[in-house]
Coordinates of C-alpha atoms in Angstrom, one line a residue:
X24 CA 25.8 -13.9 -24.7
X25 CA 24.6 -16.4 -27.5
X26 CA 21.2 -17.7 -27.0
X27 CA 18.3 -17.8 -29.3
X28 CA 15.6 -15.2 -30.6
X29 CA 11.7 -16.9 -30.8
X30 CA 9.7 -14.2 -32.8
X31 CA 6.0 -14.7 -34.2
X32 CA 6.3 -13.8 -37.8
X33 CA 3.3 -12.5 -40.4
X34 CA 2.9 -14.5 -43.0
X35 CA -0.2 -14.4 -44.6
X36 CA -2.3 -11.7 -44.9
X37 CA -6.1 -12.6 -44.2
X38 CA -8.3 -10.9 -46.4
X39 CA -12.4 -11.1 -46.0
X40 CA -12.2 -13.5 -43.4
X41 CA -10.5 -13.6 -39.9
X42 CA -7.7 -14.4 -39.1
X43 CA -5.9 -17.8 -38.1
X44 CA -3.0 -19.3 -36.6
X45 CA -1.4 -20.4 -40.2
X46 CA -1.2 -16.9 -40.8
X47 CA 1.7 -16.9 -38.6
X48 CA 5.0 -18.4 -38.4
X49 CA 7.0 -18.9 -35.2
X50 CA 11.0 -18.7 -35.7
X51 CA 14.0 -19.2 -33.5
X52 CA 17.0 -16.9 -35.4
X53 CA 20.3 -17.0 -33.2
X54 CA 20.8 -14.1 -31.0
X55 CA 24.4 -12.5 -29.6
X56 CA 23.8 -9.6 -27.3
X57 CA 27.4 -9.1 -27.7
X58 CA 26.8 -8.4 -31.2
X59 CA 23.7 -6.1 -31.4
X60 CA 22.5 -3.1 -30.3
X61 CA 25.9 -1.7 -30.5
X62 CA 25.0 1.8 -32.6
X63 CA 24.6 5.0 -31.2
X64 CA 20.9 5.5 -29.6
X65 CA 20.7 1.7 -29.8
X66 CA 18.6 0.4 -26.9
X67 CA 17.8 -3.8 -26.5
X68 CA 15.3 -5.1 -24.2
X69 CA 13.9 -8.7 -23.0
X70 CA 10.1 -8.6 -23.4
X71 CA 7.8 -9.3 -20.6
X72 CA 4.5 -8.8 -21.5
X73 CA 2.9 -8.3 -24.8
X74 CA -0.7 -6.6 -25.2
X75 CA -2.6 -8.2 -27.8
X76 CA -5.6 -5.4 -29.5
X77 CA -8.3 -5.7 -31.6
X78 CA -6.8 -2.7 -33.4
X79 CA -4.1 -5.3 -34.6
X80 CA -6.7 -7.1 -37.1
X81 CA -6.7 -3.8 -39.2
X82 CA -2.8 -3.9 -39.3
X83 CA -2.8 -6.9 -41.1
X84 CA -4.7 -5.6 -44.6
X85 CA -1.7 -4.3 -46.4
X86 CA -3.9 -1.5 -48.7
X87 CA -5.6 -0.5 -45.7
X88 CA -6.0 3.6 -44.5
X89 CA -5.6 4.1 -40.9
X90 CA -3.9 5.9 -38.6
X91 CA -1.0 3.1 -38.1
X92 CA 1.0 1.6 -40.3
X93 CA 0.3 -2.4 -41.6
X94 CA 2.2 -5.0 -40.1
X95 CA 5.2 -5.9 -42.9
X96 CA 4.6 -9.4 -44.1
X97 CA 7.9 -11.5 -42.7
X98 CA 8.4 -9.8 -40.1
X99 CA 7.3 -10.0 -36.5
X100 CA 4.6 -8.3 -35.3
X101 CA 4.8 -5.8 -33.0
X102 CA 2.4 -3.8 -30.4
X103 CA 2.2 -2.4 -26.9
X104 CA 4.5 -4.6 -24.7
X105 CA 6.7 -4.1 -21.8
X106 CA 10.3 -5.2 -21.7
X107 CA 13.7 -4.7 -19.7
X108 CA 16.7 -3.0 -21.0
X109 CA 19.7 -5.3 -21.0
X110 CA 21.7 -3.2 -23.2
X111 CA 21.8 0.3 -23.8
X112 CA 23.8 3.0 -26.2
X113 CA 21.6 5.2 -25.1
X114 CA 21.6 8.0 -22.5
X115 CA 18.0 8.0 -21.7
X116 CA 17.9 4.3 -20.5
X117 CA 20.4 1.7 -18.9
X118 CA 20.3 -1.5 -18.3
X119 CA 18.1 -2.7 -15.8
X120 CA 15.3 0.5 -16.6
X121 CA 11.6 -1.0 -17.0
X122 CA 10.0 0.4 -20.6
X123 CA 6.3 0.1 -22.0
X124 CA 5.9 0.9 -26.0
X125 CA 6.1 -0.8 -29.3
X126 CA 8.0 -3.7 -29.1
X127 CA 8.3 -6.7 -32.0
X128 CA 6.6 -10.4 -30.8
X129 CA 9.5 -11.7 -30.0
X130 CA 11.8 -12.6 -27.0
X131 CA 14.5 -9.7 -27.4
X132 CA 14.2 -6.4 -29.3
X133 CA 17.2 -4.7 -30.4
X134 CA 15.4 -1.1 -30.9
X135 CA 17.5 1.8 -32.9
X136 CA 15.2 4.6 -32.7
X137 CA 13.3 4.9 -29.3
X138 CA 11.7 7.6 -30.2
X139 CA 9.9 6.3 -33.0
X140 CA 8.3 3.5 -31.1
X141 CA 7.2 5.6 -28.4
X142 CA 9.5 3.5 -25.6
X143 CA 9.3 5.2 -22.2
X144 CA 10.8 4.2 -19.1
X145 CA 8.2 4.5 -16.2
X146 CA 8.7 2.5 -12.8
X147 CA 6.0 0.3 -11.9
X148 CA 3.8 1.1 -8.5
X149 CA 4.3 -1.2 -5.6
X150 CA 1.1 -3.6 -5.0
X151 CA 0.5 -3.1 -8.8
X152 CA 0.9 -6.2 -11.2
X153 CA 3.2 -5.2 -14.3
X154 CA 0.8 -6.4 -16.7
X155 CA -1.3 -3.9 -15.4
X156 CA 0.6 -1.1 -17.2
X157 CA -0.6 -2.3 -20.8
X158 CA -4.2 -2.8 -19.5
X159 CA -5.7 -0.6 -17.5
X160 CA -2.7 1.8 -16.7
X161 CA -1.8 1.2 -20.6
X162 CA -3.5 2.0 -24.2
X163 CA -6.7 0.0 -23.3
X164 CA -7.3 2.3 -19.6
X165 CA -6.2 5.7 -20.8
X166 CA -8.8 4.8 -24.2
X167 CA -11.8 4.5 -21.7
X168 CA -10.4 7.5 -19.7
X169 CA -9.8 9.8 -22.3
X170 CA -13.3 8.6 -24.4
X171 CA -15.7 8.3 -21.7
X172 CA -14.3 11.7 -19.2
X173 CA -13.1 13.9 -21.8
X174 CA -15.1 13.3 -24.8
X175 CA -18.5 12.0 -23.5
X176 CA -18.5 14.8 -21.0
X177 CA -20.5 12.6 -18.5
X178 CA -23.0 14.0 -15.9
X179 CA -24.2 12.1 -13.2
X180 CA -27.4 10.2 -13.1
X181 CA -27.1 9.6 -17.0
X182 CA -27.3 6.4 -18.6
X183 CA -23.7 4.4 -19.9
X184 CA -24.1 2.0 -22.3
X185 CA -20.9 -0.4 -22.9
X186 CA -20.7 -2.9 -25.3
X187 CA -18.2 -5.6 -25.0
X188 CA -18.2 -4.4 -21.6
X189 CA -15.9 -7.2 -20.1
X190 CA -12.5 -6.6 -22.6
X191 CA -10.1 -4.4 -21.9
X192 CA -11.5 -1.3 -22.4
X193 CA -14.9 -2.3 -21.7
X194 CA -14.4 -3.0 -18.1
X195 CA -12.7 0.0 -17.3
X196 CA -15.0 2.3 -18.5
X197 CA -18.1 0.6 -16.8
X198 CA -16.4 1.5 -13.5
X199 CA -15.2 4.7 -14.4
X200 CA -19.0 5.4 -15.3
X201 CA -20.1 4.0 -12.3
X202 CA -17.5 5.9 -10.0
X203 CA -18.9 9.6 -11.8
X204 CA -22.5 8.6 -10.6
X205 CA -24.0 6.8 -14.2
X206 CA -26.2 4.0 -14.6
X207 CA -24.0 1.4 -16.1
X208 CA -25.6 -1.5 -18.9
X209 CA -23.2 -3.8 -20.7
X210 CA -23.4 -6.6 -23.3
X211 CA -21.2 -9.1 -23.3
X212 CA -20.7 -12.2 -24.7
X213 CA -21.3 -15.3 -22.3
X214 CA -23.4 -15.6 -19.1
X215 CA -19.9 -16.1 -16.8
X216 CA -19.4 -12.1 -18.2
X217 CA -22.7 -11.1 -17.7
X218 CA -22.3 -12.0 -13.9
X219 CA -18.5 -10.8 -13.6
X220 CA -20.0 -7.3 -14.9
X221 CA -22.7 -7.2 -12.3
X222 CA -21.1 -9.1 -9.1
X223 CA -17.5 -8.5 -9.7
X224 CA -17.6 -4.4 -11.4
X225 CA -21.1 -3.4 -10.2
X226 CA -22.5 -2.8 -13.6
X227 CA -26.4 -2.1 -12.9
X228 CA -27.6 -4.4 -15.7
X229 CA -26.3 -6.6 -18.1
X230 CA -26.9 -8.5 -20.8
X231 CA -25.7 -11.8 -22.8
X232 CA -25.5 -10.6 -26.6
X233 CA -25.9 -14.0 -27.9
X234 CA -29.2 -14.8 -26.5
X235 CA -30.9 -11.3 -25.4
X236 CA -33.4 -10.9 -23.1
X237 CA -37.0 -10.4 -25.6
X238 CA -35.3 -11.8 -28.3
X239 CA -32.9 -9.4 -30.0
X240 CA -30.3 -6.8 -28.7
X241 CA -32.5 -3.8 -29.3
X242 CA -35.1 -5.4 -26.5
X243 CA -32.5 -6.1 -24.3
X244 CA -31.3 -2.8 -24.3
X245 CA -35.0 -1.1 -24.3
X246 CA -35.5 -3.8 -20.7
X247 CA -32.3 -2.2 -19.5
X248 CA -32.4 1.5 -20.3
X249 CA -36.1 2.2 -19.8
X250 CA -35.0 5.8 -19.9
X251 CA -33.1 5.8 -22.9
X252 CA -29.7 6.2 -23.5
X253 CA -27.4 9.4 -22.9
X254 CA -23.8 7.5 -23.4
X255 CA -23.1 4.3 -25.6
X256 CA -19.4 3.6 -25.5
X257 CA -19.4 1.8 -28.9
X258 CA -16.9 -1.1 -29.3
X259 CA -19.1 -3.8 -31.5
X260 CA -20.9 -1.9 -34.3
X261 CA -23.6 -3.9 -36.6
X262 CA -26.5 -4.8 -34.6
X263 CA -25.0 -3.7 -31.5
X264 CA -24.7 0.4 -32.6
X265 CA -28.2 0.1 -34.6
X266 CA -29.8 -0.5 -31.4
X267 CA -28.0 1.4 -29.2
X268 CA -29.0 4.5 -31.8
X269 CA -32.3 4.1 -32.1
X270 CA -32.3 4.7 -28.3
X271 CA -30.1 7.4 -27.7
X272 CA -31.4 10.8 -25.6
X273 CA -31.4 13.9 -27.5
X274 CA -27.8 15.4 -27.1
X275 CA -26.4 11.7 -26.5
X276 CA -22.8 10.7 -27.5
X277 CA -21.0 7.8 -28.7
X278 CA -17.7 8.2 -28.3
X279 CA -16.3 5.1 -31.5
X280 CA -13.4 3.4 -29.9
X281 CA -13.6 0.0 -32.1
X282 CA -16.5 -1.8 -34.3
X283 CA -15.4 -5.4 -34.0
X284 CA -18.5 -6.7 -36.3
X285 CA -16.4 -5.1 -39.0
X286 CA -12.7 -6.2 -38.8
X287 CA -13.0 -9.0 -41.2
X288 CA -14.3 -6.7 -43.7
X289 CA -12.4 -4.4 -46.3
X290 CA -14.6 -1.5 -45.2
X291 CA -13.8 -2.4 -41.7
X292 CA -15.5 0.9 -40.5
X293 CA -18.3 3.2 -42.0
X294 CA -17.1 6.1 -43.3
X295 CA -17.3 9.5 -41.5
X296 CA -20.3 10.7 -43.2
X297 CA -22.7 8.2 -42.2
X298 CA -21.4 9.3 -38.3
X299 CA -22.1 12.9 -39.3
X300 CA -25.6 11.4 -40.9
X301 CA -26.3 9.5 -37.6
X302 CA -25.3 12.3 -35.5
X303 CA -28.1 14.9 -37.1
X304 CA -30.6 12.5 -37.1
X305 CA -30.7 11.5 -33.9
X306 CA -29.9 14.8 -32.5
X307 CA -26.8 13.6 -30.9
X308 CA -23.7 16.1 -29.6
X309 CA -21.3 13.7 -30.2
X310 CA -20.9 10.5 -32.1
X311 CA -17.0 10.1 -34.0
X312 CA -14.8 7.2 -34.0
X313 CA -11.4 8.6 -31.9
X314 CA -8.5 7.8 -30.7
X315 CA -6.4 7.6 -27.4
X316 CA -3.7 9.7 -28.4
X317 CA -5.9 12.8 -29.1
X318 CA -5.4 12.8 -25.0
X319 CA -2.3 12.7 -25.0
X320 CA -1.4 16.1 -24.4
X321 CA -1.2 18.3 -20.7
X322 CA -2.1 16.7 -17.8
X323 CA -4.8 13.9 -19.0
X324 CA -2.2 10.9 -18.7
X325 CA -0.7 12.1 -15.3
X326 CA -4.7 12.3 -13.8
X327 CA -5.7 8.9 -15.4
X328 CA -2.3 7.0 -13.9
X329 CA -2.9 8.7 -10.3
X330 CA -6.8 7.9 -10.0
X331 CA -6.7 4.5 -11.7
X332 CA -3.6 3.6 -9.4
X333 CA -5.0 4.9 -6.5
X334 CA -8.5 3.0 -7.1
X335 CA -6.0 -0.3 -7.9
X336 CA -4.6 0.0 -4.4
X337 CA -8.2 0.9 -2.2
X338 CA -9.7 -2.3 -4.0
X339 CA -12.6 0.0 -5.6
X340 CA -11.3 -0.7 -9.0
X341 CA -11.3 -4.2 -10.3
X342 CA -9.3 -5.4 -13.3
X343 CA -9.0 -8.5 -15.1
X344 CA -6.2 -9.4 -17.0
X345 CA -6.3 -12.8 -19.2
X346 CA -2.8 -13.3 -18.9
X347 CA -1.2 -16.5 -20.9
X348 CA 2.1 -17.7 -21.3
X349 CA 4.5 -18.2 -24.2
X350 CA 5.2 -16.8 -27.6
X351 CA 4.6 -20.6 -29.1
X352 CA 0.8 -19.5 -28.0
X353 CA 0.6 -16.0 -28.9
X354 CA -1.0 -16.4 -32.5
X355 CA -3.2 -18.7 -31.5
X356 CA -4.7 -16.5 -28.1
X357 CA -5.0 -13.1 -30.9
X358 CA -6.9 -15.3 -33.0
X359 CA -9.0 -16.3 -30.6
X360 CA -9.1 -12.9 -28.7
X361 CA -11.0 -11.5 -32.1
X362 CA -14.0 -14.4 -31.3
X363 CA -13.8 -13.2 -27.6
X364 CA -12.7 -16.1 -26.1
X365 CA -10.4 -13.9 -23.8
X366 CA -12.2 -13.1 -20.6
X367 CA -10.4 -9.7 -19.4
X368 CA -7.3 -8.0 -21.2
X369 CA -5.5 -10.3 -23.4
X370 CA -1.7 -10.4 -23.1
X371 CA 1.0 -12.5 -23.4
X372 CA 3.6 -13.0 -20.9
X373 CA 6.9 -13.8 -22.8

């Protein structure tokens, strides 16, 4: 089968500013399925839907420590995506299996080391949309599982606080909150997501970011948690997190899952010790920046698929994927995902 390849190459790597659409290249490179994929363990697969992160803008700084590898300038970028196998040297998949990992930005992926990419087949839930499995049943819903139930420990009657409350992570754990009995506040930032939080997800206050109740984000959030603070599910940092600390409970957490003010920075997250510092001062129990595969492990994944599928199918869970079509208009919809002009989980559909 000759056809062609599109993949969304990195070009340019943007450094102290954010990113753009120049700083990608689209390409179409001929493609023989005939031809590839042929190697022992070899799997290829036709992507469906790609998952596009805020995570991803610290893959782009070449010199950069994390806890993931940089994207390779001139070659396509890659993240969570879901895909079919149409070819397979492989014993663990055939043709026709469903798969969720890392897959490359482009239209077919000729993959010769499953393992390494973390590609699992899984089969999809009737009644559940398949972009659903990189959102909420994906990275983004198992983060705001495994950070708000397992490492925020909450108890009911306590006070959530969820910044950029109406992304993909966001969202989910204001319900999850409000489903273990917690008074849920969010920021977010347009009025249309301040009254999807409330109306559509039951948030019990919320706020718009860019023009705050009293004036600045600290009085907004001192309006809406008269009794302080006991969780803030940091995903901003900057003025966001200063506020949100200097009105957290005695033995609060704040579980880190992303500081977005940062990601055009070099130092696009404050080092641990000014966490540790925070942490003492405020008398908190808990306030590092983690990650979702620390929950990896036992039984954690199995419990957040069941109870998030389950509250999927009785309607008490609500999710809101910003789903958009084409690789021609994937660089563009990251770019602007970073600004937060996504309303719900951005993701491409190939």
């Amino acid at each position: 089968m000759a056809t062609v390849n599109k993949r969304v190459i990195f070009k340019t790597e943007p450094k102290e500013r954010a990113p753009t659409q120049d700083d990608f290249e689209v390409v179409n490179v001929p493609f023989d399925l005939a031809s590839v994929g042929n190697d022992a363990g070899n799997v290829v697969t036709q992507n469906t839907f790609l998952s596009l992160d805020p995570y991803m803008r610290g893959r782009m700084r070449q010199e950069a420590k994390s806890y993931i590898p940089p994207f390779k300038l001139g070659e396509p970028f890659n993240g969570y995506a879901i895909g079919t196998v149409i070819k397979s040297s492989n014993p663990a998949f055939a043709v026709g299996d469903t798969v969720k990992g890392f897959l490359s930005w482009e239209t077919y992926s000729v993959v010769p080391n499953p393992d390494l990419i973390q590609l699992k087949v899984f089969t999809p839930t009737p009644g559940i949309p398949l972009s659903h499995y990189i959102s909420v049943l994906g990275m983004p819903g198992f983060t705001a599982y495994g950070g708000l139930i397992i490492l925020a420990q909450p108890k009911a009657g306590e006070t959530l606080f969820v910044s950029a409350a109406s992304g993909a992570v966001g969202q989910v754990v204001g319900q999850y909150g409000k489903k273990l009995g917690l008074r849920v506040v969010g920021s977010a930032g347009s009025d249309d997501k301040v009254a999807f939080l409330k109306n559509e997800l039951g948030f019990d206050e919320a706020f718009n970011y860019k023009k705050p109740p009293g004036g600045s984000i600290k009085a907004a959030l001192q309006q809406a948690c008269p009794k302080g603070i006991d969780i803030n599910f940091e995903n901003v940092g900057g003025e966001t997190y200063d506020a949100a600390l200097s009105l957290m409970n005695p033995q609060g957490r704040i579980p880190v899952c992303g500081w977005i003010s940062g990601y055009n920075s070099s130092n696009a997250f404050p080092p641990p010790e000014k966490f540790e510092a925070d942490r003492v001062k405020h008398n908190l129990s808990v306030l590092r920046f983690f990650i979702q595969v620390e929950f990896a492990k036992g039984d954690t994944p199995k419990e957040h698929r069941e109870k998030t599928e389950a509250w999927i199918l009785d309607g008490s869970l609500k999710v809101k994927d910003d789903v958009r079509e084409g690789l021609d208009n994937a660089a563009a919809y990251f770019c602007g995902m970073l600004k937060g002009e996504n309303f719900g989980k951005a993701t491409i559909k190939v």
